[in-house]
PDB file of C-alpha atoms in Angstrom:
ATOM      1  CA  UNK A   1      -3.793 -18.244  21.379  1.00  0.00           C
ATOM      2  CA  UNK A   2      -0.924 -17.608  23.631  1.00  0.00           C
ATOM      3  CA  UNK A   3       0.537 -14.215  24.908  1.00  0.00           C
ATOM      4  CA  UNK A   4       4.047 -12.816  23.088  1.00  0.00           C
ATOM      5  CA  UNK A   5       5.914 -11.082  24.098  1.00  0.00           C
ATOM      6  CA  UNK A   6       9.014  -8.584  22.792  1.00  0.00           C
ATOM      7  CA  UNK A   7       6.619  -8.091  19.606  1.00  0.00           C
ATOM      8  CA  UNK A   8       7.115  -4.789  17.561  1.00  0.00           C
ATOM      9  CA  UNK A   9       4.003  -3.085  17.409  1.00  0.00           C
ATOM     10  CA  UNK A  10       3.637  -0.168  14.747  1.00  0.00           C
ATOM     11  CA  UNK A  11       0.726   2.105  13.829  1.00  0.00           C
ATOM     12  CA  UNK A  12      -0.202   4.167  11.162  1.00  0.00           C
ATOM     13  CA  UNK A  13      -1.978   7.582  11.550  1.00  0.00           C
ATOM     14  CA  UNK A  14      -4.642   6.959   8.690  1.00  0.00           C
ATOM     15  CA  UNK A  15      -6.407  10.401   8.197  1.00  0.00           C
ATOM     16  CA  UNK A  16      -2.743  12.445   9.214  1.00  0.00           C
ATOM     17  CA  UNK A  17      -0.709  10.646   7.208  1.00  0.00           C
ATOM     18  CA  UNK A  18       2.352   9.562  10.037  1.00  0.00           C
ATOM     19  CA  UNK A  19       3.876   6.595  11.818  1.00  0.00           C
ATOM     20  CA  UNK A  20       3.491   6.270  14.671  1.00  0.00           C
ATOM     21  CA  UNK A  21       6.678   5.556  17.637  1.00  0.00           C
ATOM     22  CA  UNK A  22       6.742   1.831  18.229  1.00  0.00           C
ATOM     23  CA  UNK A  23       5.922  -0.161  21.129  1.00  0.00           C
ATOM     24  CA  UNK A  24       6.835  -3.600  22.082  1.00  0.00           C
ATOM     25  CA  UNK A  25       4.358  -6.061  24.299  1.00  0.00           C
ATOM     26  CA  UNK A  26       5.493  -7.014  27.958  1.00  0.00           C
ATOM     27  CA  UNK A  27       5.572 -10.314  29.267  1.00  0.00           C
ATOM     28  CA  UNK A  28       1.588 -10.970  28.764  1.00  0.00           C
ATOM     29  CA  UNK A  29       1.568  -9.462  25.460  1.00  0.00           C
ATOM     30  CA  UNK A  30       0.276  -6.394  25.937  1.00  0.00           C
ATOM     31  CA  UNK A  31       0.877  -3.175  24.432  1.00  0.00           C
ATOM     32  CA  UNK A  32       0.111   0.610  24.855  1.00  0.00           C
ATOM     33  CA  UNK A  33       0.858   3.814  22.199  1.00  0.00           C
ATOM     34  CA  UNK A  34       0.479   7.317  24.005  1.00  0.00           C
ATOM     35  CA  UNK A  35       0.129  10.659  22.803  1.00  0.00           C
ATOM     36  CA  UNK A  36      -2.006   9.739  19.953  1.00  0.00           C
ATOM     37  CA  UNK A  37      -3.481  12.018  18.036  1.00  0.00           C
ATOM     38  CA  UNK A  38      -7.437  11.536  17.469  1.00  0.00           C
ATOM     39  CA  UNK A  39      -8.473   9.822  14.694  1.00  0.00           C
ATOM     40  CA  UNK A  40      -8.320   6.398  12.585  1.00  0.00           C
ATOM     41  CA  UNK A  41      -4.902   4.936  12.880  1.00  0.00           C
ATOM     42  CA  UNK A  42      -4.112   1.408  11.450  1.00  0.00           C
ATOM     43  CA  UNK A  43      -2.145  -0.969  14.164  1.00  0.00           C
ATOM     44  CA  UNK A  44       0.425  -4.006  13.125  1.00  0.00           C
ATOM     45  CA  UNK A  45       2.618  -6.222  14.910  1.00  0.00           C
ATOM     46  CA  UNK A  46       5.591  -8.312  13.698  1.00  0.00           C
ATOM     47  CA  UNK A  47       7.833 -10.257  15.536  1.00  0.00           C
ATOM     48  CA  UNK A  48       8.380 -14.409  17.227  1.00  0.00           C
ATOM     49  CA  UNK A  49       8.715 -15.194  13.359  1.00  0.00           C
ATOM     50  CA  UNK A  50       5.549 -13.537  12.296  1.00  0.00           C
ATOM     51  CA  UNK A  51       2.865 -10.762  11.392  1.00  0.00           C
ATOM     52  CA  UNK A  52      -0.595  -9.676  12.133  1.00  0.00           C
ATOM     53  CA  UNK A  53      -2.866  -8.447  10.060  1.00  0.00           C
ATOM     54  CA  UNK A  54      -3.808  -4.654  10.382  1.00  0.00           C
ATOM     55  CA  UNK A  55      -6.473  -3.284  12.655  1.00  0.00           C
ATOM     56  CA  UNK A  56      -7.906   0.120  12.262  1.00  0.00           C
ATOM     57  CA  UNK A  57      -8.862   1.960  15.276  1.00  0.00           C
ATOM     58  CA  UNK A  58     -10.583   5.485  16.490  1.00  0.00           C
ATOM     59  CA  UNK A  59      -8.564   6.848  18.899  1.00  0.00           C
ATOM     60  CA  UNK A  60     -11.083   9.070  20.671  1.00  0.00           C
ATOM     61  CA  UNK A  61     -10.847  13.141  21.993  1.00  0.00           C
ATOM     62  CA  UNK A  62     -10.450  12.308  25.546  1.00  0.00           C
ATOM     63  CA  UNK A  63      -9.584   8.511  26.566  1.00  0.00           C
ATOM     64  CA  UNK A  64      -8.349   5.475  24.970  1.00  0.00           C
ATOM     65  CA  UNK A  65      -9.204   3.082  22.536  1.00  0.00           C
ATOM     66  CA  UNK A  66     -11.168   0.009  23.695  1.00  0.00           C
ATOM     67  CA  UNK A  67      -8.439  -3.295  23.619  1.00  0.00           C
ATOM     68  CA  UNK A  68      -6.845  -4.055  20.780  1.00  0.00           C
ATOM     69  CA  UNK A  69      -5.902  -7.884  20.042  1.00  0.00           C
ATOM     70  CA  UNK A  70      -3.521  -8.416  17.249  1.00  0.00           C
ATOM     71  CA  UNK A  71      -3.360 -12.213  16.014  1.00  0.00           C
ATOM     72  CA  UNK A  72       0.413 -12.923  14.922  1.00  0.00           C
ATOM     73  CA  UNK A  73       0.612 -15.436  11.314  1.00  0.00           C
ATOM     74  CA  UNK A  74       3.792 -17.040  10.081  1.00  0.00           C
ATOM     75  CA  UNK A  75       5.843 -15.846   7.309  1.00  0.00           C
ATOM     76  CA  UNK A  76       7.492 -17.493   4.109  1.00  0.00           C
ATOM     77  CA  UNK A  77       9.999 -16.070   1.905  1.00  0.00           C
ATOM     78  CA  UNK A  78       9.062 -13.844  -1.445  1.00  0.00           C
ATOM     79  CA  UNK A  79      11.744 -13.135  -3.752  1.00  0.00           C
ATOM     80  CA  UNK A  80      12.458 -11.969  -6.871  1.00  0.00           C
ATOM     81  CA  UNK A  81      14.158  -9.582  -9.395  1.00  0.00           C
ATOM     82  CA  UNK A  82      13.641  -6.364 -11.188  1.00  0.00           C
ATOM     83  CA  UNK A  83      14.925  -6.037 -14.728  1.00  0.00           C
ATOM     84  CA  UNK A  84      14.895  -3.138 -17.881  1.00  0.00           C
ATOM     85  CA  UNK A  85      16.313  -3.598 -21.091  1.00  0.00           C
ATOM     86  CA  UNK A  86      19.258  -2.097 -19.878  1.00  0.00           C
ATOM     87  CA  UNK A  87      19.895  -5.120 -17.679  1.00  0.00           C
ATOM     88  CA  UNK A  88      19.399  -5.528 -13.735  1.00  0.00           C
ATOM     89  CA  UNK A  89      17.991  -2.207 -11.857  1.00  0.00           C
ATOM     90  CA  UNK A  90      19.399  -1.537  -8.092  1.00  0.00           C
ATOM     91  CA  UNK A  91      17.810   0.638  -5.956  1.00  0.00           C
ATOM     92  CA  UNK A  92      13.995   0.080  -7.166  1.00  0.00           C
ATOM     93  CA  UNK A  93      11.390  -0.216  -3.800  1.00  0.00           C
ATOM     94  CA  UNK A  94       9.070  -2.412  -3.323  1.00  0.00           C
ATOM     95  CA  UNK A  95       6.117  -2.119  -2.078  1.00  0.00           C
ATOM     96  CA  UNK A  96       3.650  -5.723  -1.298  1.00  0.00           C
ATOM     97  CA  UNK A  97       0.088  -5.974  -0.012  1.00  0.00           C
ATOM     98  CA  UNK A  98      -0.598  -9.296   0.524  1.00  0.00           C
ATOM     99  CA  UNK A  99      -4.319 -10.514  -0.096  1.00  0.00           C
ATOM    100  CA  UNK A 100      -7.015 -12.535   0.981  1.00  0.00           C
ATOM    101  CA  UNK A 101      -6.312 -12.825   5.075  1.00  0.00           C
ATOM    102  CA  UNK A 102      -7.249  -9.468   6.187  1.00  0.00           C
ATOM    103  CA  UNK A 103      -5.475  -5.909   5.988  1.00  0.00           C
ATOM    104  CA  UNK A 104      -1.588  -6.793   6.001  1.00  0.00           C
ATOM    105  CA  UNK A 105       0.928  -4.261   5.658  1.00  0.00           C
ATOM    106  CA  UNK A 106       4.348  -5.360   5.619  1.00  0.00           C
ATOM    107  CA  UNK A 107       7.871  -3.628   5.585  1.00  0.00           C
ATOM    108  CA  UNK A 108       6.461  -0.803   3.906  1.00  0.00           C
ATOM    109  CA  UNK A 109       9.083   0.616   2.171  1.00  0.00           C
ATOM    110  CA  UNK A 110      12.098  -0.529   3.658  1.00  0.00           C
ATOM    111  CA  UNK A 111      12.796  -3.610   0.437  1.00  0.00           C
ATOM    112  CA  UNK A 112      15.226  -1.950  -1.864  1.00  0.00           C
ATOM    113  CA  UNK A 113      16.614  -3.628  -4.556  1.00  0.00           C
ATOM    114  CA  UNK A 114      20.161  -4.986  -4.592  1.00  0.00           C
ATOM    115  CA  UNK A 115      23.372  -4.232  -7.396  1.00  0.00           C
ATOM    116  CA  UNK A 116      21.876  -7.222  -8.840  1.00  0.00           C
ATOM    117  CA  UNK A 117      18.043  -6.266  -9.503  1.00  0.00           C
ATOM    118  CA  UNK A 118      16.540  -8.842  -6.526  1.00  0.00           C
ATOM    119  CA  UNK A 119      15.163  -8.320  -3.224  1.00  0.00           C
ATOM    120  CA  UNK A 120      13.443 -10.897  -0.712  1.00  0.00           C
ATOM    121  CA  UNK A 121      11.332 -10.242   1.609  1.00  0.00           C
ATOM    122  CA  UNK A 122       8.457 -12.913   4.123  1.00  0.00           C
ATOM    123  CA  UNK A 123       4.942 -12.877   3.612  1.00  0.00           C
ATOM    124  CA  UNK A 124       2.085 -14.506   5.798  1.00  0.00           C
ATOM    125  CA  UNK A 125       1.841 -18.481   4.579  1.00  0.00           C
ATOM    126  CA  UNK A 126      -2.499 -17.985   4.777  1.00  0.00           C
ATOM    127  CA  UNK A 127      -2.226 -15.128   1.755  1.00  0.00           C
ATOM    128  CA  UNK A 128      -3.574 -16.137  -1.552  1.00  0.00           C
ATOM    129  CA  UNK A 129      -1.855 -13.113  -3.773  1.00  0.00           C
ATOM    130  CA  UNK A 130       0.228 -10.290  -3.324  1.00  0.00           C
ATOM    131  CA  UNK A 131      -0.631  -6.443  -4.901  1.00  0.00           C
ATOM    132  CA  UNK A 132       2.898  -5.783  -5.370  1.00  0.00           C
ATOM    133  CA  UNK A 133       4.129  -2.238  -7.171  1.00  0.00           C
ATOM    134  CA  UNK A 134       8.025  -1.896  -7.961  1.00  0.00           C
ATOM    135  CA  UNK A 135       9.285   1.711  -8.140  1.00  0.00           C
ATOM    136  CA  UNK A 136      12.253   2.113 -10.001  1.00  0.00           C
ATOM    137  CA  UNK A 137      13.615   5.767 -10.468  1.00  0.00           C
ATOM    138  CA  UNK A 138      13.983   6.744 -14.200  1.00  0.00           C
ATOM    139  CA  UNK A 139      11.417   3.602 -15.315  1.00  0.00           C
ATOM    140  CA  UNK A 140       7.417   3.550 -15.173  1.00  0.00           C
ATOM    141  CA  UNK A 141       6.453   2.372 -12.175  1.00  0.00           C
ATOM    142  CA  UNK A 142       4.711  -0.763 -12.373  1.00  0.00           C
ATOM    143  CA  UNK A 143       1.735  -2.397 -10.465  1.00  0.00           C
ATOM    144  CA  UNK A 144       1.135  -6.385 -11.037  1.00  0.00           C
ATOM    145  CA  UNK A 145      -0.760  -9.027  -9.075  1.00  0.00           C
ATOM    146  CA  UNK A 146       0.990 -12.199  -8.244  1.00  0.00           C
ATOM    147  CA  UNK A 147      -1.408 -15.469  -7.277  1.00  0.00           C
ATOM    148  CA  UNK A 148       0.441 -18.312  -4.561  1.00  0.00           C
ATOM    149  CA  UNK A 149       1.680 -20.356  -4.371  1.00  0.00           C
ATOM    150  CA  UNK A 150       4.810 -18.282  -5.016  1.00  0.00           C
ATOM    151  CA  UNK A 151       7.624 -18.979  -7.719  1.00  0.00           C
ATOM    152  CA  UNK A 152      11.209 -19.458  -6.628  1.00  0.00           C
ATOM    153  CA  UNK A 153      11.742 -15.911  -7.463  1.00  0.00           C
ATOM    154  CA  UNK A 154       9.382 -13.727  -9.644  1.00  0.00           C
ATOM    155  CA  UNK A 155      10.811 -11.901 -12.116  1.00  0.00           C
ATOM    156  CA  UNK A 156       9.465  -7.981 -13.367  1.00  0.00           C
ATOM    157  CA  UNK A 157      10.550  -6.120 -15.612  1.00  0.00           C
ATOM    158  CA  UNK A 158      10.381  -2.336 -16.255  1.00  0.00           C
ATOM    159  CA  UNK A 159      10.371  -0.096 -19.354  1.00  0.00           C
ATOM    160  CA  UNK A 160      10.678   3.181 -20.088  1.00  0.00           C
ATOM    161  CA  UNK A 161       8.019   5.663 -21.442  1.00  0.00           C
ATOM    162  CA  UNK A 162       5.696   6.221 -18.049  1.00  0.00           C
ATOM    163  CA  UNK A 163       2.754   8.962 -18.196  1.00  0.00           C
ATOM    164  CA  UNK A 164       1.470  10.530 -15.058  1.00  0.00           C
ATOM    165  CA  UNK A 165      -1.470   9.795 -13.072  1.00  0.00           C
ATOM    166  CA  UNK A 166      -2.893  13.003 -11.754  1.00  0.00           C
ATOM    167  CA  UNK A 167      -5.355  12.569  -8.593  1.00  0.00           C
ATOM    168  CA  UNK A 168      -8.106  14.297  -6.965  1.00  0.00           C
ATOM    169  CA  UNK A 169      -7.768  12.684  -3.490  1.00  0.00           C
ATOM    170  CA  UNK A 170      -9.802  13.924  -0.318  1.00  0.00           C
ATOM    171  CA  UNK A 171      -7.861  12.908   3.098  1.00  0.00           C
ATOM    172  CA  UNK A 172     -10.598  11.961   4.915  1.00  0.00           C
ATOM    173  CA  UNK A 173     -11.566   9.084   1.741  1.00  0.00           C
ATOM    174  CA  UNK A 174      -9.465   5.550   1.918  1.00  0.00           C
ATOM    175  CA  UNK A 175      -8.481   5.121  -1.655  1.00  0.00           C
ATOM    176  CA  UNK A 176      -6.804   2.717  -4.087  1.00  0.00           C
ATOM    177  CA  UNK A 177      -5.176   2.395  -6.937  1.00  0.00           C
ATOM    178  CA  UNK A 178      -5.961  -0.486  -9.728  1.00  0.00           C
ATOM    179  CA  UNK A 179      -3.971  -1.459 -11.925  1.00  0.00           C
ATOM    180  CA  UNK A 180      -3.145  -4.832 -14.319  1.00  0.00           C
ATOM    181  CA  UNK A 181      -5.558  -6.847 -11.529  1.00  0.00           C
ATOM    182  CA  UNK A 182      -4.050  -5.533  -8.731  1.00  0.00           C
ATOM    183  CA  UNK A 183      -5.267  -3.096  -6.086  1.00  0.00           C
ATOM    184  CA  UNK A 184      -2.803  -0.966  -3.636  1.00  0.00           C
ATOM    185  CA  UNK A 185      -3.847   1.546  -0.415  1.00  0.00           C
ATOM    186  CA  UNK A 186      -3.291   5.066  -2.027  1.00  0.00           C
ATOM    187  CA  UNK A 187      -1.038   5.914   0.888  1.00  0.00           C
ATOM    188  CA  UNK A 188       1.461   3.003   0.107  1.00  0.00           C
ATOM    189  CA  UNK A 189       2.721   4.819  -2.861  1.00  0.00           C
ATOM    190  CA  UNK A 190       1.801   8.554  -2.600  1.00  0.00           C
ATOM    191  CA  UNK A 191       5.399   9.136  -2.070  1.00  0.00           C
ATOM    192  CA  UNK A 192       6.360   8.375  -5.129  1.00  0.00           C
ATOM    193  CA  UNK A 193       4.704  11.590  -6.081  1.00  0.00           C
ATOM    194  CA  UNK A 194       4.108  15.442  -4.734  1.00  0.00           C
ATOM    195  CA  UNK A 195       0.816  16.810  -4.055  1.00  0.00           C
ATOM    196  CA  UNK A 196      -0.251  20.465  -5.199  1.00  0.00           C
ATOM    197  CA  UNK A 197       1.132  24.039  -2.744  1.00  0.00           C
ATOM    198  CA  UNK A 198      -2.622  24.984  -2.757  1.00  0.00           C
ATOM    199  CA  UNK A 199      -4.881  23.335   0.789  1.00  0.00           C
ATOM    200  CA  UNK A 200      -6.481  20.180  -0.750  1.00  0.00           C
ATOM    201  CA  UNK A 201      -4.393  20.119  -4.431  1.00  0.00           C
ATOM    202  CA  UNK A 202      -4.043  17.103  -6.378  1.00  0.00           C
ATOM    203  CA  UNK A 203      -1.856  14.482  -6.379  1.00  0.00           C
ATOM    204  CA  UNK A 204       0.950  13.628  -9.041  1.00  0.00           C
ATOM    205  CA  UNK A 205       2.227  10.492  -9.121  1.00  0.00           C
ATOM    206  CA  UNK A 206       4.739  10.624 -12.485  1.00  0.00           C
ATOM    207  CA  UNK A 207       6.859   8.138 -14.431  1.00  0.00           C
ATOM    208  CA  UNK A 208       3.429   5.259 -14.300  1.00  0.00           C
ATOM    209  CA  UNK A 209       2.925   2.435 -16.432  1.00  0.00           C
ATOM    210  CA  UNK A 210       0.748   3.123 -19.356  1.00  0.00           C
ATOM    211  CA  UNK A 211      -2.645   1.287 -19.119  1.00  0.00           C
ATOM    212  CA  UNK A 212      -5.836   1.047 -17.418  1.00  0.00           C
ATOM    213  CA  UNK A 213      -6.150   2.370 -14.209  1.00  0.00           C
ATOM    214  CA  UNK A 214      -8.547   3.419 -11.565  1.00  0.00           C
ATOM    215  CA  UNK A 215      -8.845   5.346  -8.314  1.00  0.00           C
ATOM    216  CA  UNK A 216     -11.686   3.617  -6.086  1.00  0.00           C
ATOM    217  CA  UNK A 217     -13.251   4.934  -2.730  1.00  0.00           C
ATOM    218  CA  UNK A 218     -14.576   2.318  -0.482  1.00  0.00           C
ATOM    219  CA  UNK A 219     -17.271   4.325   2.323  1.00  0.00           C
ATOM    220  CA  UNK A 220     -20.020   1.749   2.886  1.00  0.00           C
ATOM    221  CA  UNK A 221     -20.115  -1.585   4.046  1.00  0.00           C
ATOM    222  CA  UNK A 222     -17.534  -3.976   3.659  1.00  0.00           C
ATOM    223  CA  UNK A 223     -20.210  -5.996   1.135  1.00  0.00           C
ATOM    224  CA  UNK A 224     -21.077  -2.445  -1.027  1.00  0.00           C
ATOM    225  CA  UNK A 225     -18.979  -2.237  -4.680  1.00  0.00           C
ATOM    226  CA  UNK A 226     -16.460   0.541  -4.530  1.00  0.00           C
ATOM    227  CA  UNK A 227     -17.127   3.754  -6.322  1.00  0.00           C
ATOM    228  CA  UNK A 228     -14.421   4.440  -9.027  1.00  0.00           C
ATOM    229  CA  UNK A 229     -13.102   6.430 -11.645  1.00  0.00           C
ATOM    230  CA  UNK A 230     -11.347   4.889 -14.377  1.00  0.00           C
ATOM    231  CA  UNK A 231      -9.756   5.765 -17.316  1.00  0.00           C
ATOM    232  CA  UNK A 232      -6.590   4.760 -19.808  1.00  0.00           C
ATOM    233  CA  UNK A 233      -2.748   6.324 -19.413  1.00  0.00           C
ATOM    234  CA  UNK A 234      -1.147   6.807 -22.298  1.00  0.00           C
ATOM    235  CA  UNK A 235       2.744   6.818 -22.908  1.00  0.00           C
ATOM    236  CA  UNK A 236       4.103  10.085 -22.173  1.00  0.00           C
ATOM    237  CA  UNK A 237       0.447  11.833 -21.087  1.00  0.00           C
ATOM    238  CA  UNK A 238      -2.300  12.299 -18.522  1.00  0.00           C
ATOM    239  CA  UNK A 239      -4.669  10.487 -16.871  1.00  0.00           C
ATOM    240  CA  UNK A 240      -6.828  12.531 -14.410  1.00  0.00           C
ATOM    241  CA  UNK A 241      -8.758  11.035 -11.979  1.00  0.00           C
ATOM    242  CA  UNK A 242     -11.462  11.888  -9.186  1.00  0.00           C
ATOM    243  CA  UNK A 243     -12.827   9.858  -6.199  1.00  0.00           C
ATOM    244  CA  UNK A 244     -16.193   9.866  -6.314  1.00  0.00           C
ATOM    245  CA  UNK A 245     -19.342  10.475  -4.463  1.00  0.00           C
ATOM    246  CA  UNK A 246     -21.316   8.016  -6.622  1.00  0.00           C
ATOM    247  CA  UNK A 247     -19.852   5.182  -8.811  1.00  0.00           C
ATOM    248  CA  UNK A 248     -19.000   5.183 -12.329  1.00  0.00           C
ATOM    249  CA  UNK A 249     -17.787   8.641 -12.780  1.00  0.00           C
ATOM    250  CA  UNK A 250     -15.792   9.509 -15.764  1.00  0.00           C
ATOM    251  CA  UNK A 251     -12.275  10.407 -16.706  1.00  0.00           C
ATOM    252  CA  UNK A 252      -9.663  12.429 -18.646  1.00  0.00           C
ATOM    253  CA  UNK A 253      -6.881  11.303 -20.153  1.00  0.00           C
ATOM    254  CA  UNK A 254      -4.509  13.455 -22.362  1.00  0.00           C
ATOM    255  CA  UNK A 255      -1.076  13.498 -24.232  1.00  0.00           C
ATOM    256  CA  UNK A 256       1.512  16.479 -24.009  1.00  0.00           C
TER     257      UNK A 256
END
């Protein structure tokens, strides 16, 4: 309830695809991003020892956005390490999504893993999981949900033999990917892939954990299902996939 200031406020350009440059609150907590281009953009602060969740906004044409009010939560600390059978894997990112208080987007990538295989990073104390995918070059990425309260340190390990997702993905849509009971934001790891030269191609996200997975489109209200597309990725092939306009749409899946 009380006014912070020297908080970090950071946005997210939802339907371009960009961060946004910072801004910092003054001494009554207030904030202000200029120059933004129209459209949704996703606002977060961090800072005082803590995070808010995310807000989307419309920045309109011609104006500004009506207030904004971003409610800061305490952290804890999440660690843990990545292993392969080759032993302890440096340089994998991670990527978390804490659930169950809200939109929360955290340090998006900027937790690497050390020589050792571990990272640490805080999450808000109110979250009841964590979506967390761990992108290793050279293994399959993986995608796993982890329930609080949280171990010590959690330990995941990654394996060769990845296929690759290939996606039909509409900007204007907000997507997500499932995966082993856990759900990501699309745009929290479309950089680990490339999308087609051609206006509008697909998306290829390579080197993914074989399984189930599916590609989900949330347009209605918050209480409507998700429409999805689902299908199973095996070692070494192909597993195409389509947001949909209506739910239970198909999928194809082949091997090279």
């Amino acid at each position: 309830g009380e006014p912070l200031p020297g908080v970090r406020v950071t946005g997210f350009h939802a339907d371009e695809r960009f961060e946004l440059s910072d801004s910092v609150s003054d001494e009554e907590g207030r904030f202000l991003l200029r120059g933004v281009t129209p459209g949704r953009v996703m606002l977060s602060a961090q800072g005082a020892g803590g995070a808010s969740g995310g807000a989307m906004v419309t920045v309109p044409e011609e104006g500004s956005t009506e207030p904004v009010r971003l409610v800061l939560q305490k952290f804890e600390p999440f660690q843990g390490r990545v292993t392969s059978p080759a032993g302890p894997v440096p340089g994998a990112q991670i990527v978390t999504f804490p659930r169950g208080m809200g939109l929360f987007i955290s340090e998006q990538g900027r937790i690497i893993t050390g020589p050792d295989g571990r990272f640490e990073t805080r999450l808000p104390a109110s979250a009841t999981a964590v979506d967390v995918a761990v992108l290793a070059p050279g293994w399959a990425a993986r995608l796993l949900r982890i329930a609080a309260p949280w171990p010590e340190e959690i330990a995941v390990e990654v394996r060769p033999g990845g296929g690759t997702l290939e996606l039909a993905v509409s900007d204007e849509e907000q997507t997500y990917l499932r995966h082993d009971g856990a759900e990501l934001l699309f745009g929290l790891v479309d950089h680990w892939g490339r999308r087609g030269a051609e206006e509008g191609g697909n998306w290829q996200l390579p080197d993914m954990e074989p399984g189930r997975w599916e590609l989900c489109f949330r347009g209605g209200p918050a209480e409507t299902p998700p429409a999805c597309s689902r299908g199973f990725l095996p070692p070494g092939g192909v597993l195409e996939l389509t947001t949909p306009k209506q739910r239970d749409v198909g999928a194809a899946s082949r091997t090279p």
